[in-house]
């Protein structure tokens, strides 16, 4: 499309030049100036990031990115040597200033030091593409900016600015091209990864495409948050089985700390960034997102097939489990994600006394480390007190396909 548009542009320009004497001294310069504006706008918008840098970027770690100039094969044919694209880190404030100037200003100073940050813009004759591939770029260090209020470093957004100057043939007009990557959160230590992912997730899910960099709403409708958590869950775990209505109800009770509202009440509520990943959950030492991300990680690493077979109820409160199981026969059990630990799955089961009274027990949560030693299926098979998966599926029928063949009898 860009190439077709630029062809039309050159045809129009030739037609105007052919009748230039008839257009007169007033109209011709105005038309030519307008032509330059149109060409400049078209060319600038055809320079784009093809492969984005990682949105959570650790210093001293190599990464890759590539930019592509859609009009390169058509307009840079006669270039004596390849142009060079440069990559620089910019702060949110610098990104905003570039946006306000419509990317006509050049960058005054880089906010971090990037190694191997210049790459040739080369045309590949076989694919007909014009790209600059940054293969082993490394962010050596980052200059932090002043933060607002209680903002932490993992809420600070930067971006990579890719820029180059090209002279276009045949007109030999010189144009400065620059394009920003998606927002990036820079971390210096692995323990910041979780909070950085929260910032990126919130920004990707809730920002407008056309915006002042990198503004994003502080509060979003709970329904939009449900959609986001579901998409994230399915993508991370790589499953087609998403979250269900009852899961959303449990998650709403957790994030809003409200156990009296009905599912309908939550539909009209808004959830804030603070509730998502700043405020510690009541009686816990972690935020909602930190807890949810732990569930994601555990499910992705150890529970994908169980989740996909709908054997894990997962997102359900301890109180509700008691209510469900207390009416069931002895040995009925279900699986839920731990409330008290990050990245744990626990088994709740009912014991019936001779007098008919029931008691619901919760086995200490299993972590990813535990499940890498012995799988969940085998642990369930080991435990003689577990008989039927709620509501009423014999455990061997439910979990049989997940048992490992080695089996040495009880104990």
CSV table of C-alpha atoms in Angstrom, one decimal:
chain,number,residue,atom,x,y,z
A,1,UNK,CA,0.0,0.0,0.0
A,2,UNK,CA,2.8,2.4,0.9
A,3,UNK,CA,4.5,1.7,-2.4
A,4,UNK,CA,1.3,2.2,-4.4
A,5,UNK,CA,0.7,5.5,-2.6
A,6,UNK,CA,4.2,6.7,-3.3
A,7,UNK,CA,3.8,5.8,-7.0
A,8,UNK,CA,0.7,7.9,-7.2
A,9,UNK,CA,2.6,10.7,-5.5
A,10,UNK,CA,5.4,10.7,-8.1
A,11,UNK,CA,2.8,10.6,-11.0
A,12,UNK,CA,1.0,13.6,-9.5
A,13,UNK,CA,4.3,15.4,-9.0
A,14,UNK,CA,5.3,14.8,-12.7
A,15,UNK,CA,1.9,16.1,-13.9
A,16,UNK,CA,2.2,19.2,-11.8
A,17,UNK,CA,5.8,19.9,-13.2
A,18,UNK,CA,4.5,19.3,-16.7
A,19,UNK,CA,2.0,22.1,-16.3
A,20,UNK,CA,4.1,24.3,-14.0
A,21,UNK,CA,4.2,27.3,-16.3
A,22,UNK,CA,0.4,27.4,-16.4
A,23,UNK,CA,0.0,27.2,-12.6
A,24,UNK,CA,1.7,30.5,-12.1
A,25,UNK,CA,4.2,31.8,-9.5
A,26,UNK,CA,1.8,31.7,-6.6
A,27,UNK,CA,0.1,28.3,-6.9
A,28,UNK,CA,3.2,26.3,-7.9
A,29,UNK,CA,5.3,26.9,-4.7
A,30,UNK,CA,2.3,26.2,-2.5
A,31,UNK,CA,1.7,22.9,-4.4
A,32,UNK,CA,5.3,21.9,-4.2
A,33,UNK,CA,5.4,22.6,-0.5
A,34,UNK,CA,2.3,20.5,0.0
A,35,UNK,CA,3.9,17.7,-2.0
A,36,UNK,CA,6.9,17.8,0.3
A,37,UNK,CA,4.7,17.6,3.4
A,38,UNK,CA,2.7,14.7,2.0
A,39,UNK,CA,5.8,12.7,1.0
A,40,UNK,CA,7.5,13.4,4.4
A,41,UNK,CA,4.4,12.2,6.2
A,42,UNK,CA,4.0,9.1,4.1
A,43,UNK,CA,7.7,8.2,4.4
A,44,UNK,CA,7.9,8.8,8.2
A,45,UNK,CA,4.8,6.6,8.9
A,46,UNK,CA,6.3,3.7,6.8
A,47,UNK,CA,9.2,3.4,9.3
A,48,UNK,CA,8.1,1.0,12.0
A,49,UNK,CA,9.2,-1.5,14.6
A,50,UNK,CA,8.8,-5.0,13.2
A,51,UNK,CA,10.1,-7.0,16.2
A,52,UNK,CA,9.6,-5.3,19.5
A,53,UNK,CA,12.3,-5.4,22.2
A,54,UNK,CA,11.2,-7.3,25.3
A,55,UNK,CA,8.8,-5.2,27.4
A,56,UNK,CA,10.5,-6.3,30.6
A,57,UNK,CA,14.2,-5.6,30.0
A,58,UNK,CA,16.9,-6.6,32.4
A,59,UNK,CA,20.2,-4.6,32.3
A,60,UNK,CA,23.3,-6.5,31.2
A,61,UNK,CA,21.1,-8.9,29.2
A,62,UNK,CA,21.2,-9.3,25.4
A,63,UNK,CA,18.0,-8.7,23.5
A,64,UNK,CA,16.9,-8.5,19.8
A,65,UNK,CA,14.7,-6.1,17.9
A,66,UNK,CA,14.2,-5.0,14.3
A,67,UNK,CA,12.8,-2.0,12.4
A,68,UNK,CA,11.5,-2.0,8.9
A,69,UNK,CA,11.3,0.8,6.3
A,70,UNK,CA,8.3,-0.2,4.1
A,71,UNK,CA,9.3,2.3,1.4
A,72,UNK,CA,13.1,1.5,1.6
A,73,UNK,CA,13.2,-0.9,-1.5
A,74,UNK,CA,11.5,1.8,-3.6
A,75,UNK,CA,13.2,5.0,-2.3
A,76,UNK,CA,16.7,4.0,-1.3
A,77,UNK,CA,17.7,2.2,-4.5
A,78,UNK,CA,20.3,4.7,-5.5
A,79,UNK,CA,21.8,5.1,-2.0
A,80,UNK,CA,25.7,4.8,-2.4
A,81,UNK,CA,25.9,3.0,1.0
A,82,UNK,CA,23.4,1.6,3.5
A,83,UNK,CA,22.0,4.1,6.1
A,84,UNK,CA,22.6,3.3,9.7
A,85,UNK,CA,19.8,3.0,12.3
A,86,UNK,CA,20.5,3.9,15.9
A,87,UNK,CA,18.8,2.7,19.0
A,88,UNK,CA,18.5,4.9,22.2
A,89,UNK,CA,16.7,4.6,25.5
A,90,UNK,CA,14.2,7.4,26.2
A,91,UNK,CA,12.2,8.2,29.3
A,92,UNK,CA,8.5,8.7,29.3
A,93,UNK,CA,9.0,12.5,29.5
A,94,UNK,CA,11.3,12.3,26.4
A,95,UNK,CA,8.8,10.1,24.5
A,96,UNK,CA,6.1,12.7,25.3
A,97,UNK,CA,8.2,15.6,24.0
A,98,UNK,CA,8.9,13.7,20.8
A,99,UNK,CA,5.2,12.9,20.3
A,100,UNK,CA,4.3,16.6,20.9
A,101,UNK,CA,6.8,17.7,18.2
A,102,UNK,CA,5.3,15.1,15.9
A,103,UNK,CA,8.7,13.3,15.9
A,104,UNK,CA,10.4,16.3,14.2
A,105,UNK,CA,12.7,17.0,17.2
A,106,UNK,CA,15.8,14.8,17.6
A,107,UNK,CA,16.8,13.3,20.9
A,108,UNK,CA,19.0,15.5,23.1
A,109,UNK,CA,20.5,12.7,25.2
A,110,UNK,CA,19.9,9.0,25.8
A,111,UNK,CA,18.7,7.9,29.2
A,112,UNK,CA,20.7,4.7,29.3
A,113,UNK,CA,23.7,3.1,27.7
A,114,UNK,CA,23.0,0.6,24.9
A,115,UNK,CA,25.9,-1.5,23.5
A,116,UNK,CA,25.9,-2.4,19.8
A,117,UNK,CA,23.2,0.2,19.2
A,118,UNK,CA,23.9,1.0,15.5
A,119,UNK,CA,22.9,-1.3,12.6
A,120,UNK,CA,22.8,-0.9,8.8
A,121,UNK,CA,19.4,-0.5,7.2
A,122,UNK,CA,19.7,-3.1,4.4
A,123,UNK,CA,17.4,-4.2,1.5
A,124,UNK,CA,17.0,-7.9,1.0
A,125,UNK,CA,16.6,-8.4,-2.7
A,126,UNK,CA,14.9,-11.9,-2.4
A,127,UNK,CA,12.2,-10.8,0.1
A,128,UNK,CA,12.0,-7.2,-1.1
A,129,UNK,CA,12.2,-5.9,2.5
A,130,UNK,CA,14.4,-3.1,4.0
A,131,UNK,CA,15.2,-3.8,7.6
A,132,UNK,CA,17.7,-3.1,10.4
A,133,UNK,CA,18.1,-6.2,12.6
A,134,UNK,CA,19.5,-5.6,16.1
A,135,UNK,CA,20.8,-9.0,17.0
A,136,UNK,CA,22.8,-8.7,20.2
A,137,UNK,CA,22.0,-5.4,21.7
A,138,UNK,CA,22.7,-5.0,25.4
A,139,UNK,CA,21.3,-2.4,27.8
A,140,UNK,CA,24.4,-1.7,29.9
A,141,UNK,CA,22.9,0.8,32.4
A,142,UNK,CA,19.8,3.0,32.9
A,143,UNK,CA,19.4,6.5,34.3
A,144,UNK,CA,16.3,6.6,36.5
A,145,UNK,CA,14.1,9.7,36.3
A,146,UNK,CA,12.4,11.4,39.2
A,147,UNK,CA,9.4,9.4,40.3
A,148,UNK,CA,5.9,10.7,41.3
A,149,UNK,CA,4.8,10.1,44.9
A,150,UNK,CA,4.8,6.4,45.8
A,151,UNK,CA,5.8,5.2,42.4
A,152,UNK,CA,8.3,2.4,42.3
A,153,UNK,CA,11.0,1.7,39.7
A,154,UNK,CA,8.9,-1.1,38.2
A,155,UNK,CA,6.2,1.4,37.4
A,156,UNK,CA,8.6,3.6,35.4
A,157,UNK,CA,8.1,3.2,31.6
A,158,UNK,CA,10.8,3.8,29.0
A,159,UNK,CA,11.1,3.0,25.3
A,160,UNK,CA,13.7,2.4,22.7
A,161,UNK,CA,13.8,5.1,20.0
A,162,UNK,CA,15.1,3.9,16.6
A,163,UNK,CA,16.3,6.7,14.3
A,164,UNK,CA,18.1,7.4,11.1
A,165,UNK,CA,18.5,10.1,8.4
A,166,UNK,CA,17.9,9.1,4.8
A,167,UNK,CA,18.1,10.9,1.4
A,168,UNK,CA,15.3,9.8,-0.9
A,169,UNK,CA,15.9,9.2,-4.6
A,170,UNK,CA,15.1,10.6,-7.1
A,171,UNK,CA,14.3,13.9,-5.4
A,172,UNK,CA,17.2,13.7,-2.9
A,173,UNK,CA,15.0,15.1,-0.1
A,174,UNK,CA,16.6,14.4,3.3
A,175,UNK,CA,14.2,13.0,6.0
A,176,UNK,CA,14.8,12.2,9.6
A,177,UNK,CA,13.0,8.9,10.5
A,178,UNK,CA,12.3,7.8,14.0
A,179,UNK,CA,9.9,5.4,15.7
A,180,UNK,CA,9.3,4.4,19.4
A,181,UNK,CA,9.1,0.8,20.6
A,182,UNK,CA,6.2,-0.2,22.9
A,183,UNK,CA,6.7,0.9,26.6
A,184,UNK,CA,9.5,-1.0,28.4
A,185,UNK,CA,10.1,-1.5,32.1
A,186,UNK,CA,13.8,-1.8,32.9
A,187,UNK,CA,14.8,-4.0,35.8
A,188,UNK,CA,18.2,-4.7,37.4
A,189,UNK,CA,17.3,-7.8,39.4
A,190,UNK,CA,15.2,-10.9,38.7
A,191,UNK,CA,13.0,-10.2,41.8
A,192,UNK,CA,11.6,-7.1,40.1
A,193,UNK,CA,10.3,-9.2,37.2
A,194,UNK,CA,6.9,-9.9,38.7
A,195,UNK,CA,6.0,-6.2,39.4
A,196,UNK,CA,7.4,-5.1,36.0
A,197,UNK,CA,5.1,-7.6,34.2
A,198,UNK,CA,2.1,-6.1,36.1
A,199,UNK,CA,3.0,-2.6,34.7
A,200,UNK,CA,3.4,-3.9,31.2
A,201,UNK,CA,0.2,-6.0,31.4
A,202,UNK,CA,-1.9,-3.0,32.6
A,203,UNK,CA,-0.4,-0.8,29.9
A,204,UNK,CA,-0.9,-3.3,27.1
A,205,UNK,CA,-4.5,-4.1,28.1
A,206,UNK,CA,-5.9,-0.7,29.1
A,207,UNK,CA,-4.1,2.0,27.0
A,208,UNK,CA,-5.5,3.6,23.9
A,209,UNK,CA,-3.6,3.2,20.7
A,210,UNK,CA,-3.5,6.9,20.1
A,211,UNK,CA,-2.3,8.5,23.3
A,212,UNK,CA,0.3,10.7,24.9
A,213,UNK,CA,3.1,8.4,25.8
A,214,UNK,CA,2.6,6.4,28.1
A,215,UNK,CA,-0.7,7.5,29.7
A,216,UNK,CA,-3.0,4.8,30.8
A,217,UNK,CA,-6.2,4.8,32.9
A,218,UNK,CA,-5.8,4.4,36.7
A,219,UNK,CA,-9.2,2.6,37.0
A,220,UNK,CA,-10.8,0.1,34.6
A,221,UNK,CA,-14.1,-1.7,34.5
A,222,UNK,CA,-14.0,-5.1,36.3
A,223,UNK,CA,-15.4,-6.8,33.2
A,224,UNK,CA,-12.3,-5.6,31.2
A,225,UNK,CA,-10.0,-6.8,33.9
A,226,UNK,CA,-11.7,-10.3,33.7
A,227,UNK,CA,-11.1,-10.4,29.9
A,228,UNK,CA,-7.5,-9.5,30.5
A,229,UNK,CA,-6.9,-12.1,33.2
A,230,UNK,CA,-8.5,-14.7,31.0
A,231,UNK,CA,-6.5,-13.9,27.9
A,232,UNK,CA,-3.3,-13.8,30.0
A,233,UNK,CA,-4.1,-17.1,31.6
A,234,UNK,CA,-4.8,-18.9,28.4
A,235,UNK,CA,-1.8,-17.4,26.6
A,236,UNK,CA,0.7,-18.2,29.4
A,237,UNK,CA,-0.6,-21.7,30.2
A,238,UNK,CA,-1.2,-22.3,26.5
A,239,UNK,CA,-4.6,-23.8,27.0
A,240,UNK,CA,-8.0,-23.4,25.3
A,241,UNK,CA,-9.8,-23.7,28.6
A,242,UNK,CA,-10.3,-20.3,30.0
A,243,UNK,CA,-11.7,-18.9,33.3
A,244,UNK,CA,-15.3,-19.5,34.1
A,245,UNK,CA,-18.0,-17.2,35.7
A,246,UNK,CA,-17.5,-18.7,39.1
A,247,UNK,CA,-13.7,-18.1,38.8
A,248,UNK,CA,-14.4,-14.4,38.1
A,249,UNK,CA,-16.7,-14.2,41.2
A,250,UNK,CA,-13.9,-15.6,43.4
A,251,UNK,CA,-11.3,-13.2,41.9
A,252,UNK,CA,-13.6,-10.2,42.4
A,253,UNK,CA,-14.2,-11.1,46.1
A,254,UNK,CA,-10.4,-11.3,46.4
A,255,UNK,CA,-9.4,-8.1,44.7
A,256,UNK,CA,-12.3,-6.0,46.2
A,257,UNK,CA,-12.1,-7.7,49.6
A,258,UNK,CA,-15.9,-8.0,49.6
A,259,UNK,CA,-17.6,-11.3,50.4
A,260,UNK,CA,-21.1,-9.9,50.7
A,261,UNK,CA,-21.6,-8.7,47.1
A,262,UNK,CA,-23.3,-10.8,44.4
A,263,UNK,CA,-21.7,-11.6,41.0
A,264,UNK,CA,-24.0,-9.0,39.4
A,265,UNK,CA,-22.8,-6.3,41.9
A,266,UNK,CA,-19.2,-6.7,40.7
A,267,UNK,CA,-20.1,-6.3,37.1
A,268,UNK,CA,-20.5,-2.5,37.4
A,269,UNK,CA,-17.4,-1.9,39.6
A,270,UNK,CA,-14.1,-0.4,38.6
A,271,UNK,CA,-10.8,-1.8,39.7
A,272,UNK,CA,-7.8,0.4,40.3
A,273,UNK,CA,-4.1,-0.1,39.6
A,274,UNK,CA,-3.5,0.1,43.3
A,275,UNK,CA,-5.9,-2.8,44.0
A,276,UNK,CA,-4.3,-4.8,41.2
A,277,UNK,CA,-0.6,-4.5,42.2
A,278,UNK,CA,0.1,-1.9,45.0
A,279,UNK,CA,-2.1,-2.8,48.0
A,280,UNK,CA,-1.3,-5.9,50.0
A,281,UNK,CA,-4.2,-8.4,50.2
A,282,UNK,CA,-5.7,-8.4,53.8
A,283,UNK,CA,-3.8,-10.7,56.1
A,284,UNK,CA,-1.2,-11.6,53.4
A,285,UNK,CA,2.2,-10.4,52.4
A,286,UNK,CA,1.6,-10.0,48.6
A,287,UNK,CA,-0.6,-8.1,46.1
A,288,UNK,CA,-3.4,-9.6,44.0
A,289,UNK,CA,-1.2,-9.7,40.9
A,290,UNK,CA,1.7,-11.3,42.7
A,291,UNK,CA,-0.7,-14.0,43.8
A,292,UNK,CA,-2.3,-14.5,40.4
A,293,UNK,CA,1.0,-14.6,38.6
A,294,UNK,CA,2.1,-17.3,41.0
A,295,UNK,CA,-0.9,-19.4,40.0
A,296,UNK,CA,-0.1,-18.7,36.3
A,297,UNK,CA,3.5,-19.9,36.8
A,298,UNK,CA,2.5,-23.0,38.7
A,299,UNK,CA,-0.2,-24.0,36.2
A,300,UNK,CA,2.1,-23.4,33.2
A,301,UNK,CA,4.9,-25.5,34.7
A,302,UNK,CA,3.1,-28.4,36.4
A,303,UNK,CA,-0.7,-28.3,35.9
A,304,UNK,CA,-1.5,-27.5,32.3
A,305,UNK,CA,-3.0,-30.9,31.4
A,306,UNK,CA,-5.0,-31.2,34.6
A,307,UNK,CA,-6.4,-27.6,34.1
A,308,UNK,CA,-7.2,-28.4,30.4
A,309,UNK,CA,-9.1,-31.6,31.5
A,310,UNK,CA,-11.1,-29.4,34.0
A,311,UNK,CA,-9.9,-31.5,37.0
A,312,UNK,CA,-8.9,-28.3,39.0
A,313,UNK,CA,-11.5,-26.0,40.3
A,314,UNK,CA,-8.7,-23.7,41.3
A,315,UNK,CA,-10.2,-20.3,41.9
A,316,UNK,CA,-12.5,-21.0,44.8
A,317,UNK,CA,-12.5,-19.9,48.4
A,318,UNK,CA,-11.8,-22.2,51.4
A,319,UNK,CA,-15.2,-21.3,52.9
A,320,UNK,CA,-17.0,-22.2,49.7
A,321,UNK,CA,-15.1,-25.5,49.5
A,322,UNK,CA,-16.3,-26.4,53.0
A,323,UNK,CA,-19.9,-25.7,52.0
A,324,UNK,CA,-19.6,-27.8,48.9
A,325,UNK,CA,-17.8,-30.8,50.5
A,326,UNK,CA,-19.6,-31.0,53.9
A,327,UNK,CA,-22.7,-32.6,52.3
A,328,UNK,CA,-20.6,-35.1,50.2
A,329,UNK,CA,-19.6,-38.8,51.0
A,330,UNK,CA,-16.4,-39.6,52.8
A,331,UNK,CA,-13.3,-39.1,50.6
A,332,UNK,CA,-14.8,-36.6,48.2
A,333,UNK,CA,-12.1,-34.1,47.2
A,334,UNK,CA,-11.3,-31.1,45.0
A,335,UNK,CA,-8.3,-29.0,44.0
A,336,UNK,CA,-8.0,-25.3,44.6
A,337,UNK,CA,-5.2,-22.8,44.4
A,338,UNK,CA,-3.7,-21.8,47.8
A,339,UNK,CA,-4.8,-18.5,49.3
A,340,UNK,CA,-2.0,-18.2,51.8
A,341,UNK,CA,0.9,-19.1,49.6
A,342,UNK,CA,2.1,-17.8,46.2
A,343,UNK,CA,2.1,-20.6,43.6
A,344,UNK,CA,0.6,-23.5,45.5
A,345,UNK,CA,-2.2,-26.0,44.8
A,346,UNK,CA,-4.0,-27.7,47.7
A,347,UNK,CA,-6.3,-30.7,48.0
A,348,UNK,CA,-9.5,-30.3,50.2
A,349,UNK,CA,-11.3,-33.5,51.1
A,350,UNK,CA,-14.1,-34.5,53.5
A,351,UNK,CA,-13.9,-37.0,56.3
A,352,UNK,CA,-17.1,-38.5,57.8
A,353,UNK,CA,-17.2,-39.7,61.3
A,354,UNK,CA,-19.2,-42.7,62.4
A,355,UNK,CA,-21.9,-40.4,63.8
A,356,UNK,CA,-22.3,-38.9,60.3
A,357,UNK,CA,-20.6,-35.6,61.2
A,358,UNK,CA,-18.3,-34.2,58.5
A,359,UNK,CA,-14.9,-32.5,58.6
A,360,UNK,CA,-13.2,-30.8,55.7
A,361,UNK,CA,-9.4,-31.1,55.7
A,362,UNK,CA,-6.9,-29.1,53.5
A,363,UNK,CA,-3.6,-30.8,52.7
A,364,UNK,CA,-0.6,-28.5,52.8
A,365,UNK,CA,-0.2,-26.8,49.4
A,366,UNK,CA,2.1,-28.3,46.8
A,367,UNK,CA,4.5,-25.9,45.1
A,368,UNK,CA,6.1,-26.3,41.6
A,369,UNK,CA,9.2,-27.7,43.3
A,370,UNK,CA,7.1,-30.4,45.1
A,371,UNK,CA,5.3,-31.3,41.8
A,372,UNK,CA,8.5,-31.6,39.9
A,373,UNK,CA,9.6,-34.3,42.4
A,374,UNK,CA,6.3,-36.2,42.2
A,375,UNK,CA,3.5,-35.2,39.9
A,376,UNK,CA,0.0,-34.2,41.2
A,377,UNK,CA,-1.6,-37.3,39.6
A,378,UNK,CA,0.8,-39.6,41.5
A,379,UNK,CA,0.3,-37.7,44.7
A,380,UNK,CA,-3.5,-38.1,44.4
A,381,UNK,CA,-3.0,-41.9,43.8
A,382,UNK,CA,-0.7,-42.1,46.8
A,383,UNK,CA,-3.4,-40.7,49.2
A,384,UNK,CA,-5.8,-43.5,50.2
A,385,UNK,CA,-8.2,-41.1,51.9
A,386,UNK,CA,-9.1,-39.5,48.5
A,387,UNK,CA,-11.8,-41.4,46.7
A,388,UNK,CA,-14.0,-39.3,44.4
A,389,UNK,CA,-13.3,-36.0,42.6
A,390,UNK,CA,-16.2,-33.6,43.3
A,391,UNK,CA,-19.0,-34.0,42.5
A,392,UNK,CA,-18.8,-37.8,42.0
A,393,UNK,CA,-16.0,-39.1,39.7
A,394,UNK,CA,-13.9,-42.0,41.0
A,395,UNK,CA,-10.3,-40.7,41.3
A,396,UNK,CA,-8.8,-43.4,39.0
A,397,UNK,CA,-11.3,-42.5,36.3
A,398,UNK,CA,-10.6,-38.7,36.6
A,399,UNK,CA,-6.8,-38.9,37.1
A,400,UNK,CA,-5.9,-42.3,35.6
A,401,UNK,CA,-4.5,-40.8,32.4
A,402,UNK,CA,-2.2,-38.6,34.5
A,403,UNK,CA,-0.7,-41.5,36.6
A,404,UNK,CA,2.9,-42.5,35.8
A,405,UNK,CA,3.2,-46.3,35.0
A,406,UNK,CA,5.8,-47.0,37.7
A,407,UNK,CA,3.8,-47.9,40.8
A,408,UNK,CA,5.1,-49.8,43.8
A,409,UNK,CA,1.9,-50.1,45.8
A,410,UNK,CA,0.9,-48.0,48.9
A,411,UNK,CA,3.7,-46.2,50.7
